[in-house]
mmCIF file of C-alpha atoms and ligand atoms in Angstrom:
data_model
loop_
_atom_site.group_PDB
_atom_site.id
_atom_site.type_symbol
_atom_site.label_atom_id
_atom_site.label_comp_id
_atom_site.label_asym_id
_atom_site.label_seq_id
_atom_site.Cartn_x
_atom_site.Cartn_y
_atom_site.Cartn_z
ATOM 1 C CA MET D 1 91.148 105.066 118.907
ATOM 2 C CA ASN D 2 93.797 107.679 117.994
ATOM 3 C CA ILE D 3 97.615 107.104 119.698
ATOM 4 C CA LEU D 4 100.231 108.687 120.395
ATOM 5 C CA LEU D 5 103.492 107.350 120.523
ATOM 6 C CA THR D 6 106.496 109.556 121.525
ATOM 7 C CA GLY D 7 109.694 107.017 120.519
ATOM 8 C CA GLY D 8 107.060 105.527 117.983
ATOM 9 C CA THR D 9 110.431 104.547 115.359
ATOM 10 C CA GLY D 10 112.057 103.527 118.399
ATOM 11 C CA TYR D 11 112.820 99.813 119.342
ATOM 12 C CA ILE D 12 109.843 99.292 121.761
ATOM 13 C CA GLY D 13 107.196 101.984 119.721
ATOM 14 C CA SER D 14 107.641 100.219 116.345
ATOM 15 C CA HIS D 15 106.673 97.091 117.835
ATOM 16 C CA THR D 16 103.793 98.631 119.540
ATOM 17 C CA ALA D 17 102.299 100.550 116.448
ATOM 18 C CA VAL D 18 101.998 97.262 114.542
ATOM 19 C CA VAL D 19 100.041 95.758 117.279
ATOM 20 C CA LEU D 20 97.856 98.499 118.249
ATOM 21 C CA ALA D 21 97.046 99.112 113.686
ATOM 22 C CA GLU D 22 96.349 95.527 114.383
ATOM 23 C CA ALA D 23 93.546 95.979 117.123
ATOM 24 C CA GLY D 24 92.115 98.664 115.040
ATOM 25 C CA HIS D 25 93.818 101.739 116.693
ATOM 26 C CA ARG D 26 95.440 105.145 114.430
ATOM 27 C CA VAL D 27 98.802 105.812 115.097
ATOM 28 C CA VAL D 28 101.312 108.921 115.173
ATOM 29 C CA LEU D 29 104.684 108.559 115.941
ATOM 30 C CA TYR D 30 106.607 110.959 117.839
ATOM 31 C CA ASP D 31 110.265 111.197 117.560
ATOM 32 C CA ASN D 32 113.581 113.388 117.371
ATOM 33 C CA LEU D 33 114.693 110.631 115.813
ATOM 34 C CA CYS D 34 118.004 110.248 118.358
ATOM 35 C CA ASN D 35 118.221 106.544 118.075
ATOM 36 C CA SER D 36 116.784 105.645 115.314
ATOM 37 C CA ASP D 37 115.681 105.778 111.346
ATOM 38 C CA VAL D 38 113.167 107.539 109.995
ATOM 39 C CA GLY D 39 113.277 104.419 107.489
ATOM 40 C CA VAL D 40 110.793 102.349 109.968
ATOM 41 C CA VAL D 41 108.172 104.541 109.315
ATOM 42 C CA GLN D 42 107.766 103.178 105.344
ATOM 43 C CA ARG D 43 108.623 98.766 106.960
ATOM 44 C CA LEU D 44 105.632 99.663 109.551
ATOM 45 C CA GLY D 45 103.766 100.548 106.558
ATOM 46 C CA GLN D 46 104.717 97.189 104.444
ATOM 47 C CA ILE D 47 103.906 95.451 107.889
ATOM 48 C CA MET D 48 100.376 97.816 108.661
ATOM 49 C CA GLY D 49 99.180 97.984 104.990
ATOM 50 C CA SER D 50 100.015 101.588 104.672
ATOM 51 C CA PRO D 51 102.800 104.140 106.404
ATOM 52 C CA PRO D 52 101.519 105.483 109.640
ATOM 53 C CA ALA D 53 102.249 109.548 110.656
ATOM 54 C CA LEU D 54 104.884 110.637 111.875
ATOM 55 C CA VAL D 55 105.435 114.111 112.926
ATOM 56 C CA GLN D 56 109.567 114.296 113.978
ATOM 57 C CA GLY D 57 109.748 116.928 117.160
ATOM 58 C CA ASP D 58 111.418 116.662 120.624
ATOM 59 C CA MET D 59 109.911 115.841 124.331
ATOM 60 C CA ARG D 60 111.188 119.177 125.209
ATOM 61 C CA ASP D 61 109.250 121.347 122.914
ATOM 62 C CA GLY D 62 105.706 121.614 124.451
ATOM 63 C CA ALA D 63 104.003 123.938 121.901
ATOM 64 C CA LEU D 64 104.097 121.082 119.531
ATOM 65 C CA LEU D 65 103.201 118.774 121.335
ATOM 66 C CA ALA D 66 100.207 120.480 122.504
ATOM 67 C CA GLN D 67 99.477 120.265 118.722
ATOM 68 C CA THR D 68 100.138 117.280 117.393
ATOM 69 C CA LEU D 69 97.972 116.481 120.417
ATOM 70 C CA ARG D 70 95.328 118.266 118.602
ATOM 71 C CA VAL D 71 95.703 118.292 115.481
ATOM 72 C CA HIS D 72 95.606 114.242 115.240
ATOM 73 C CA ALA D 73 92.929 113.698 117.943
ATOM 74 C CA VAL D 74 94.690 112.110 120.620
ATOM 75 C CA GLY D 75 92.703 110.040 122.902
ATOM 76 C CA ALA D 76 95.764 108.340 124.280
ATOM 77 C CA VAL D 77 99.289 108.021 124.597
ATOM 78 C CA ILE D 78 102.029 106.162 125.221
ATOM 79 C CA HIS D 79 105.302 107.574 125.909
ATOM 80 C CA PHE D 80 108.450 105.682 125.072
ATOM 81 C CA ALA D 81 110.820 108.533 124.435
ATOM 82 C CA GLY D 82 113.538 108.524 126.269
ATOM 83 C CA LEU D 83 117.400 107.899 126.773
ATOM 84 C CA LYS D 84 118.711 104.514 127.804
ATOM 85 C CA ALA D 85 121.897 103.694 128.041
ATOM 86 C CA VAL D 86 122.867 103.205 132.011
ATOM 87 C CA GLY D 87 126.840 103.599 131.370
ATOM 88 C CA GLU D 88 125.949 106.909 129.533
ATOM 89 C CA SER D 89 123.551 108.029 131.967
ATOM 90 C CA LEU D 90 126.260 108.004 134.767
ATOM 91 C CA VAL D 91 128.807 110.234 132.460
ATOM 92 C CA GLN D 92 126.184 112.381 131.167
ATOM 93 C CA PRO D 93 123.231 112.517 134.425
ATOM 94 C CA LEU D 94 122.215 116.102 133.550
ATOM 95 C CA ALA D 95 121.407 114.759 129.792
ATOM 96 C CA TYR D 96 119.225 112.235 131.098
ATOM 97 C CA TYR D 97 117.744 114.280 133.552
ATOM 98 C CA ASP D 98 116.922 117.103 130.243
ATOM 99 C CA ASN D 99 115.702 114.358 128.268
ATOM 100 C CA ASN D 100 113.372 111.565 130.088
ATOM 101 C CA VAL D 101 112.287 113.697 133.226
ATOM 102 C CA VAL D 102 111.826 117.386 131.184
ATOM 103 C CA GLY D 103 110.069 115.840 128.262
ATOM 104 C CA THR D 104 107.780 113.687 130.668
ATOM 105 C CA LEU D 105 107.382 116.573 132.247
ATOM 106 C CA ARG D 106 106.935 118.813 128.782
ATOM 107 C CA LEU D 107 103.945 116.070 127.486
ATOM 108 C CA LEU D 108 102.398 116.161 130.312
ATOM 109 C CA GLN D 109 101.800 119.752 130.428
ATOM 110 C CA ALA D 110 100.562 119.302 126.764
ATOM 111 C CA MET D 111 98.250 116.924 127.837
ATOM 112 C CA GLN D 112 96.959 118.756 130.793
ATOM 113 C CA GLU D 113 96.681 121.983 128.623
ATOM 114 C CA THR D 114 94.038 119.259 125.856
ATOM 115 C CA GLY D 115 92.518 117.504 128.119
ATOM 116 C CA VAL D 116 94.346 113.952 127.417
ATOM 117 C CA ARG D 117 94.402 111.964 130.148
ATOM 118 C CA THR D 118 94.996 109.056 129.284
ATOM 119 C CA LEU D 119 98.878 107.552 129.273
ATOM 120 C CA VAL D 120 100.880 104.313 129.568
ATOM 121 C CA PHE D 121 104.579 104.469 130.491
ATOM 122 C CA SER D 122 107.941 102.485 129.487
ATOM 123 C CA SER D 123 109.231 102.395 132.904
ATOM 124 C CA SER D 124 112.125 99.218 133.899
ATOM 125 C CA ALA D 125 112.817 96.872 136.118
ATOM 126 C CA THR D 126 115.907 98.899 136.707
ATOM 127 C CA VAL D 127 112.959 101.174 139.161
ATOM 128 C CA TYR D 128 113.283 97.722 141.971
ATOM 129 C CA GLY D 129 117.169 98.705 142.154
ATOM 130 C CA GLU D 130 119.226 95.652 143.924
ATOM 131 C CA PRO D 131 116.470 92.671 144.410
ATOM 132 C CA ARG D 132 115.850 91.780 147.410
ATOM 133 C CA TYR D 133 114.321 88.892 146.734
ATOM 134 C CA LEU D 134 112.972 86.990 143.015
ATOM 135 C CA PRO D 135 110.623 86.706 141.851
ATOM 136 C CA ILE D 136 110.211 90.622 141.942
ATOM 137 C CA ASP D 137 106.999 91.803 142.264
ATOM 138 C CA GLU D 138 105.226 95.440 142.264
ATOM 139 C CA ALA D 139 105.229 95.949 145.666
ATOM 140 C CA HIS D 140 108.524 94.989 146.369
ATOM 141 C CA PRO D 141 110.522 98.146 146.955
ATOM 142 C CA THR D 142 112.328 100.948 144.882
ATOM 143 C CA GLY D 143 115.467 102.055 144.518
ATOM 144 C CA ALA D 144 117.958 102.825 141.495
ATOM 145 C CA THR D 145 121.170 102.730 141.272
ATOM 146 C CA ASN D 146 122.434 105.215 139.065
ATOM 147 C CA PRO D 147 120.746 108.097 136.547
ATOM 148 C CA TYR D 148 118.590 105.990 134.448
ATOM 149 C CA GLY D 149 116.943 104.342 136.405
ATOM 150 C CA ARG D 150 116.775 107.451 139.211
ATOM 151 C CA SER D 151 115.125 109.277 135.488
ATOM 152 C CA LYS D 152 112.708 106.436 135.300
ATOM 153 C CA LEU D 153 112.180 106.515 139.564
ATOM 154 C CA HIS D 154 111.212 110.552 139.372
ATOM 155 C CA ILE D 155 108.939 109.660 136.064
ATOM 156 C CA GLU D 156 106.897 107.324 138.049
ATOM 157 C CA GLN D 157 106.216 109.472 141.177
ATOM 158 C CA MET D 158 105.840 112.858 139.075
ATOM 159 C CA LEU D 159 103.433 110.571 137.141
ATOM 160 C CA ALA D 160 101.748 109.429 140.960
ATOM 161 C CA ASP D 161 101.448 112.502 141.652
ATOM 162 C CA LEU D 162 99.877 113.546 139.086
ATOM 163 C CA ALA D 163 96.875 111.306 139.466
ATOM 164 C CA ALA D 164 96.883 111.554 143.275
ATOM 165 C CA SER D 165 96.498 115.389 142.434
ATOM 166 C CA ASP D 166 93.333 115.046 139.475
ATOM 167 C CA GLY D 167 91.179 111.887 138.994
ATOM 168 C CA GLY D 168 90.627 112.024 135.603
ATOM 169 C CA TRP D 169 93.608 111.225 135.186
ATOM 170 C CA LYS D 170 94.710 106.846 133.660
ATOM 171 C CA ILE D 171 97.676 106.172 134.635
ATOM 172 C CA ALA D 172 100.256 103.168 133.545
ATOM 173 C CA CYS D 173 103.492 102.178 134.270
ATOM 174 C CA LEU D 174 104.838 99.932 132.719
ATOM 175 C CA ARG D 175 108.030 98.215 134.224
ATOM 176 C CA TYR D 176 109.221 95.739 131.464
ATOM 177 C CA PHE D 177 111.420 93.139 132.210
ATOM 178 C CA ASN D 178 114.993 92.192 129.007
ATOM 179 C CA PRO D 179 112.913 92.377 125.722
ATOM 180 C CA VAL D 180 113.911 91.269 122.733
ATOM 181 C CA GLY D 181 113.322 89.687 119.705
ATOM 182 C CA ALA D 182 111.850 90.948 116.623
ATOM 183 C CA HIS D 183 108.658 91.545 114.521
ATOM 184 C CA GLU D 184 108.107 87.494 112.772
ATOM 185 C CA SER D 185 108.387 89.605 109.648
ATOM 186 C CA GLY D 186 111.895 90.605 109.953
ATOM 187 C CA LEU D 187 111.799 94.231 109.236
ATOM 188 C CA ILE D 188 111.495 95.910 112.306
ATOM 189 C CA GLY D 189 113.816 95.527 115.487
ATOM 190 C CA GLU D 190 116.202 96.477 117.595
ATOM 191 C CA ASP D 191 119.232 98.099 115.909
ATOM 192 C CA PRO D 192 121.780 99.626 118.273
ATOM 193 C CA ARG D 193 124.307 102.016 117.038
ATOM 194 C CA GLY D 194 127.650 101.177 118.072
ATOM 195 C CA VAL D 195 128.852 98.526 120.518
ATOM 196 C CA PRO D 196 125.292 97.100 121.658
ATOM 197 C CA ASN D 197 125.804 97.080 125.736
ATOM 198 C CA ASN D 198 122.534 94.429 125.617
ATOM 199 C CA LEU D 199 123.902 91.080 125.359
ATOM 200 C CA MET D 200 120.753 89.764 122.871
ATOM 201 C CA PRO D 201 121.812 92.745 119.940
ATOM 202 C CA TYR D 202 125.840 91.921 120.398
ATOM 203 C CA VAL D 203 124.449 87.741 120.876
ATOM 204 C CA ALA D 204 123.560 88.602 117.051
ATOM 205 C CA GLN D 205 125.894 90.097 115.760
ATOM 206 C CA VAL D 206 128.683 87.857 116.773
ATOM 207 C CA ALA D 207 126.851 85.345 115.412
ATOM 208 C CA ILE D 208 126.433 87.031 112.620
ATOM 209 C CA GLY D 209 130.368 87.665 111.687
ATOM 210 C CA ARG D 210 129.902 91.699 112.298
ATOM 211 C CA ARG D 211 132.156 91.171 115.586
ATOM 212 C CA GLN D 212 134.130 88.431 116.465
ATOM 213 C CA ARG D 213 133.709 87.163 120.126
ATOM 214 C CA LEU D 214 130.981 87.739 122.873
ATOM 215 C CA SER D 215 132.175 89.000 126.279
ATOM 216 C CA VAL D 216 130.202 87.451 129.179
ATOM 217 C CA PHE D 217 130.241 88.829 131.923
ATOM 218 C CA GLY D 218 131.104 87.216 134.797
ATOM 219 C CA ASP D 219 130.830 83.266 135.733
ATOM 220 C CA ASP D 220 131.476 82.817 139.603
ATOM 221 C CA TYR D 221 127.264 84.689 140.599
ATOM 222 C CA PRO D 222 125.307 82.234 142.424
ATOM 223 C CA THR D 223 123.133 81.018 139.864
ATOM 224 C CA PRO D 224 122.707 77.907 138.686
ATOM 225 C CA ASP D 225 126.168 78.269 135.610
ATOM 226 C CA GLY D 226 127.661 81.239 137.473
ATOM 227 C CA THR D 227 126.658 84.031 134.887
ATOM 228 C CA GLY D 228 123.465 86.178 135.036
ATOM 229 C CA VAL D 229 120.175 84.946 135.008
ATOM 230 C CA ARG D 230 117.438 87.536 133.143
ATOM 231 C CA ASP D 231 114.084 87.666 131.931
ATOM 232 C CA TYR D 232 114.272 88.266 129.195
ATOM 233 C CA ILE D 233 110.738 88.894 126.927
ATOM 234 C CA HIS D 234 109.685 88.752 123.597
ATOM 235 C CA VAL D 235 109.192 92.212 121.696
ATOM 236 C CA MET D 236 105.700 91.423 120.881
ATOM 237 C CA ASP D 237 105.034 89.868 124.181
ATOM 238 C CA LEU D 238 106.316 93.209 125.412
ATOM 239 C CA ALA D 239 103.529 95.163 122.695
ATOM 240 C CA LEU D 240 100.767 93.219 123.227
ATOM 241 C CA GLY D 241 100.686 94.725 127.094
ATOM 242 C CA HIS D 242 100.319 98.027 125.842
ATOM 243 C CA LEU D 243 97.447 97.017 124.351
ATOM 244 C CA ALA D 244 95.787 95.407 127.271
ATOM 245 C CA ALA D 245 96.472 98.246 129.880
ATOM 246 C CA LEU D 246 95.498 100.530 127.589
ATOM 247 C CA ASP D 247 91.926 99.005 127.842
ATOM 248 C CA TYR D 248 92.523 98.208 131.380
ATOM 249 C CA LEU D 249 92.604 102.541 131.496
ATOM 250 C CA GLY D 250 89.394 102.555 129.803
ATOM 251 C CA ALA D 251 87.272 101.516 132.810
ATOM 252 C CA LEU D 252 89.565 102.491 135.431
ATOM 253 C CA SER D 253 91.734 105.970 136.716
ATOM 254 C CA GLY D 254 94.665 106.540 138.886
ATOM 255 C CA TRP D 255 98.131 104.804 138.869
ATOM 256 C CA HIS D 256 99.203 101.530 138.117
ATOM 257 C CA ALA D 257 102.148 99.787 137.957
ATOM 258 C CA PHE D 258 102.349 96.351 136.093
ATOM 259 C CA ASN D 259 105.749 94.158 135.522
ATOM 260 C CA LEU D 260 106.429 93.253 131.553
ATOM 261 C CA GLY D 261 108.151 89.721 131.751
ATOM 262 C CA THR D 262 107.485 85.978 131.757
ATOM 263 C CA GLY D 263 108.370 85.308 135.187
ATOM 264 C CA GLN D 264 111.144 82.602 133.620
ATOM 265 C CA GLY D 265 114.886 83.761 134.388
ATOM 266 C CA HIS D 266 117.320 81.862 132.331
ATOM 267 C CA SER D 267 121.985 82.618 132.561
ATOM 268 C CA VAL D 268 123.731 84.251 129.493
ATOM 269 C CA LEU D 269 125.496 80.918 128.996
ATOM 270 C CA GLU D 270 121.263 79.507 128.250
ATOM 271 C CA MET D 271 120.567 82.161 126.405
ATOM 272 C CA VAL D 272 124.190 82.004 124.217
ATOM 273 C CA ARG D 273 123.706 78.453 123.492
ATOM 274 C CA ALA D 274 119.475 79.191 122.649
ATOM 275 C CA PHE D 275 120.916 81.513 119.671
ATOM 276 C CA GLU D 276 123.680 78.454 118.220
ATOM 277 C CA ALA D 277 120.527 76.599 118.333
ATOM 278 C CA VAL D 278 118.703 78.463 116.251
ATOM 279 C CA SER D 279 120.943 79.943 114.304
ATOM 280 C CA GLY D 280 123.237 77.570 113.546
ATOM 281 C CA ARG D 281 126.738 79.578 113.771
ATOM 282 C CA PRO D 282 128.783 80.111 116.634
ATOM 283 C CA VAL D 283 129.038 82.179 119.213
ATOM 284 C CA PRO D 284 132.299 82.109 120.447
ATOM 285 C CA TYR D 285 132.514 83.773 124.273
ATOM 286 C CA GLN D 286 135.117 84.887 126.345
ATOM 287 C CA VAL D 287 135.218 85.336 130.369
ATOM 288 C CA VAL D 288 135.516 88.381 131.575
ATOM 289 C CA SER D 289 135.168 90.013 135.177
ATOM 290 C CA ARG D 290 131.521 91.314 136.243
ATOM 291 C CA ARG D 291 130.047 94.511 135.365
ATOM 292 C CA PRO D 292 129.917 96.733 137.844
ATOM 293 C CA GLY D 293 126.169 97.319 139.151
ATOM 294 C CA ASP D 294 124.658 94.343 137.427
ATOM 295 C CA VAL D 295 122.898 92.160 139.124
ATOM 296 C CA ALA D 296 122.609 88.409 139.509
ATOM 297 C CA SER D 297 119.633 87.401 138.937
ATOM 298 C CA CYS D 298 116.484 88.925 137.934
ATOM 299 C CA TYR D 299 113.233 88.538 137.325
ATOM 300 C CA ALA D 300 109.905 89.396 137.860
ATOM 301 C CA SER D 301 106.240 88.164 138.983
ATOM 302 C CA ALA D 302 103.641 88.978 136.434
ATOM 303 C CA ASP D 303 100.729 87.813 138.457
ATOM 304 C CA LYS D 304 99.536 91.375 138.191
ATOM 305 C CA ALA D 305 99.280 91.907 134.723
ATOM 306 C CA HIS D 306 97.795 88.272 133.908
ATOM 307 C CA GLN D 307 95.258 88.937 136.804
ATOM 308 C CA LEU D 308 94.081 92.449 136.153
ATOM 309 C CA LEU D 309 95.124 93.234 132.376
ATOM 310 C CA GLY D 310 94.500 89.531 131.374
ATOM 311 C CA TRP D 311 97.851 89.662 129.500
ATOM 312 C CA GLN D 312 100.995 86.820 129.902
ATOM 313 C CA ALA D 313 103.806 86.217 127.898
ATOM 314 C CA ARG D 314 103.790 83.205 125.652
ATOM 315 C CA ARG D 315 106.028 83.258 123.085
ATOM 316 C CA SER D 316 109.589 81.001 123.803
ATOM 317 C CA LEU D 317 112.747 81.135 124.439
ATOM 318 C CA THR D 318 113.819 80.185 120.852
ATOM 319 C CA GLU D 319 111.073 82.380 118.976
ATOM 320 C CA MET D 320 112.278 85.313 121.027
ATOM 321 C CA CYS D 321 115.919 84.031 119.438
ATOM 322 C CA LEU D 322 114.504 83.030 115.664
ATOM 323 C CA SER D 323 113.496 86.237 114.860
ATOM 324 C CA SER D 324 116.247 88.471 116.156
ATOM 325 C CA TRP D 325 118.244 86.083 113.941
ATOM 326 C CA ARG D 326 115.549 86.440 111.229
ATOM 327 C CA TRP D 327 116.683 90.428 111.952
ATOM 328 C CA GLN D 328 119.653 90.365 111.749
ATOM 329 C CA GLN D 329 120.481 88.688 109.021
ATOM 330 C CA ASN D 330 118.153 91.522 107.092
ATOM 331 C CA CYS D 331 119.651 94.300 108.740
ATOM 332 C CA GLU D 332 122.721 92.596 107.163
ATOM 333 C CA ASN D 333 121.171 92.989 104.211
ATOM 334 C CA THR D 334 119.915 96.229 103.516
ATOM 335 C CA PRO D 335 122.534 98.689 105.363
ATOM 336 C CA SER D 336 121.224 102.141 106.621
HETATM 337 P P1 NAD B 1 115.360 103.116 121.142
HETATM 338 O O1 NAD B 1 115.920 104.309 122.348
HETATM 339 O O2 NAD B 1 115.244 102.326 120.457
HETATM 340 O O3 NAD B 1 113.423 104.203 121.360
HETATM 341 C C1 NAD B 1 113.626 105.458 121.796
HETATM 342 C C2 NAD B 1 112.464 106.083 121.266
HETATM 343 O O4 NAD B 1 113.012 107.170 121.694
HETATM 344 C C3 NAD B 1 113.768 106.389 119.768
HETATM 345 O O5 NAD B 1 113.831 106.510 118.701
HETATM 346 C C4 NAD B 1 114.197 108.023 119.723
HETATM 347 O O6 NAD B 1 114.732 108.775 119.162
HETATM 348 C C5 NAD B 1 113.554 108.495 120.500
HETATM 349 N N1 NAD B 1 113.495 109.661 121.342
HETATM 350 C C6 NAD B 1 114.827 109.995 122.338
HETATM 351 N N2 NAD B 1 114.821 110.834 123.324
HETATM 352 C C7 NAD B 1 114.111 111.549 122.619
HETATM 353 C C8 NAD B 1 113.027 113.019 122.370
HETATM 354 N N3 NAD B 1 113.962 114.101 123.798
HETATM 355 N N4 NAD B 1 111.823 113.260 121.685
HETATM 356 C C9 NAD B 1 111.804 113.290 121.236
HETATM 357 N N5 NAD B 1 112.087 111.654 120.760
HETATM 358 C C10 NAD B 1 113.164 110.761 121.839
HETATM 359 O O7 NAD B 1 114.666 102.854 123.094
HETATM 360 P P2 NAD B 1 113.509 101.375 123.196
HETATM 361 O O8 NAD B 1 114.461 100.242 123.566
HETATM 362 O O9 NAD B 1 112.266 101.128 122.003
HETATM 363 O O10 NAD B 1 113.035 102.292 124.220
HETATM 364 C C11 NAD B 1 111.856 102.482 124.885
HETATM 365 C C12 NAD B 1 111.360 103.148 126.004
HETATM 366 O O11 NAD B 1 111.450 101.360 126.937
HETATM 367 C C13 NAD B 1 112.526 103.766 126.565
HETATM 368 O O12 NAD B 1 111.866 104.730 127.923
HETATM 369 C C14 NAD B 1 113.224 102.933 127.394
HETATM 370 O O13 NAD B 1 113.793 103.470 128.777
HETATM 371 C C15 NAD B 1 111.925 101.636 128.271
HETATM 372 N N6 NAD B 1 112.666 100.964 128.140
HETATM 373 C C16 NAD B 1 113.709 100.627 127.110
HETATM 374 C C17 NAD B 1 114.001 98.998 127.855
HETATM 375 C C18 NAD B 1 114.701 97.854 126.359
HETATM 376 O O14 NAD B 1 116.293 97.819 127.355
HETATM 377 N N7 NAD B 1 114.613 98.471 125.269
HETATM 378 C C19 NAD B 1 114.130 98.062 128.744
HETATM 379 C C20 NAD B 1 113.224 99.142 129.943
HETATM 380 C C21 NAD B 1 112.487 100.230 129.051
HETATM 381 C C1 UD1 B 2 120.098 96.275 131.094
HETATM 382 C C2 UD1 B 2 120.484 97.679 132.295
HETATM 383 C C3 UD1 B 2 118.669 97.864 132.750
HETATM 384 C C4 UD1 B 2 118.137 97.780 132.025
HETATM 385 C C5 UD1 B 2 117.961 96.111 130.899
HETATM 386 C C6 UD1 B 2 116.954 96.228 130.506
HETATM 387 C C7 UD1 B 2 122.936 97.777 132.224
HETATM 388 C C8 UD1 B 2 124.370 97.988 133.526
HETATM 389 N N1 UD1 B 2 121.346 97.544 133.057
HETATM 390 O O1 UD1 B 2 120.318 95.114 132.136
HETATM 391 O O2 UD1 B 2 118.683 98.990 133.002
HETATM 392 O O3 UD1 B 2 117.044 98.004 132.728
HETATM 393 O O4 UD1 B 2 118.595 96.137 130.428
HETATM 394 O O5 UD1 B 2 116.763 96.745 128.896
HETATM 395 O O6 UD1 B 2 123.065 98.192 130.985
HETATM 396 N N2 UD1 B 2 126.739 90.737 129.566
HETATM 397 C C9 UD1 B 2 127.440 89.748 128.943
HETATM 398 N N3 UD1 B 2 127.644 90.163 127.978
HETATM 399 C C10 UD1 B 2 127.389 91.088 127.437
HETATM 400 C C11 UD1 B 2 126.167 91.944 127.218
HETATM 401 C C12 UD1 B 2 125.164 91.574 128.747
HETATM 402 O O7 UD1 B 2 127.885 88.766 129.588
HETATM 403 O O8 UD1 B 2 128.228 91.948 126.390
HETATM 404 C C13 UD1 B 2 125.543 89.934 130.628
HETATM 405 C C14 UD1 B 2 124.918 90.430 131.902
HETATM 406 O O9 UD1 B 2 126.029 90.825 132.095
HETATM 407 C C15 UD1 B 2 123.438 90.366 132.376
HETATM 408 C C16 UD1 B 2 123.066 89.240 131.310
HETATM 409 O O10 UD1 B 2 124.217 89.565 130.130
HETATM 410 O O11 UD1 B 2 123.924 89.106 133.401
HETATM 411 C C17 UD1 B 2 122.024 90.787 130.510
HETATM 412 O O12 UD1 B 2 122.652 92.048 130.639
HETATM 413 P P1 UD1 B 2 121.921 93.517 129.498
HETATM 414 O O13 UD1 B 2 121.520 92.198 127.917
HETATM 415 O O14 UD1 B 2 122.705 94.472 129.158
HETATM 416 O O15 UD1 B 2 119.932 93.105 130.514
HETATM 417 P P2 UD1 B 2 120.686 93.867 132.284
HETATM 418 O O16 UD1 B 2 121.733 93.781 132.653
HETATM 419 O O17 UD1 B 2 119.524 93.458 132.405
#
């Protein structure tokens, strides 16, 4: 099948492109490159044998989206494109609603116009807000604590309304927990612009010597070592979850939500130690005050995805750290 990946040159989209191509699908990437590098296409070509098609365009350009769906005879869309920095969303909420919510609306209108009715959406564990119980299953109440999270929740609700209005739609919302790691080739990975917001890219940059030390945001949480606990999932396992979701939608219509996580929580200090062991480099850190908005622990119940999609995360913490270390080393050697 021909599959359109919006945000396909980004971190998760590029890894999913590899998995889909390996499964025999033809991928078309649609991206405005606001948070990615066009060089990804050529590196994907090295992994996949030939580079995927890239349409450089914005999600809010409905005409270009409709044209792309027609020209490439697209059968399904995986919608990764969006802005994702929580802190930035607090300062620029309108940019987040415009890019994420309006961008998705334009996509849905273009899909409706061209008769493409299968969609997998990149949602997030952030739609659960403050965890009320652990592990978090899909029945956990939803809520958002910042504009980024609210944009995801608005989109999920828009998708549910659409599926309820017309039984032809097949929609899966995949609620990612904490994607980390990189493709085993070291050719693609996560390379955030500026100072990383998230733990693992920061740890990798400290290990390679680009940054002096990690700030650990609080060691007084009610967790075994006092630092925050999260459900880190290898990006290649996450990518396989998209393939499983597409297969599932082949047989069923309607709106469906799935957690994609491992079901295991790891603390900040556990991640630091695992990275040190794999890289052989020290990761100096200092404990600073808690980051506003952070929760003590957050991890998934991934039982629903296991039961209905036949999907399970399989890669270990060591593989997550090893692949991200390999990628970090390649990044240092190849300036973009
Ligand atoms: P990313 O920034 O690496 O990829 C997103 C891509 O979308 C980028 O290539 C960017 O250039 C593109 N894009 C953004 N706005 C666009 C627009 N208006 N038009 C066209 N292209 C646009 O991020 P990622 O980590 O790969 O995340 C992919 C999706 O998964 C996002 O929707 C994100 O909110 C969601 N998500 C990510 C995480 C995570 O930790 N990485 C966790 C939960 C959910
Ligand atoms: C972040 C996002 C969340 C998103 C999730 C998955 C924020 C506030 N939340 O959450 O919306 O769904 O990623 O991508 O950005 N940490 C440090 N030092 C650092 C960075 C992080 O100690 O420099 C700690 C955090 O306090 C947390 C853990 O590491 O305990 C993981 O942090 P992070 O990678 O930012 O992910 P989340 O907090 O889960």
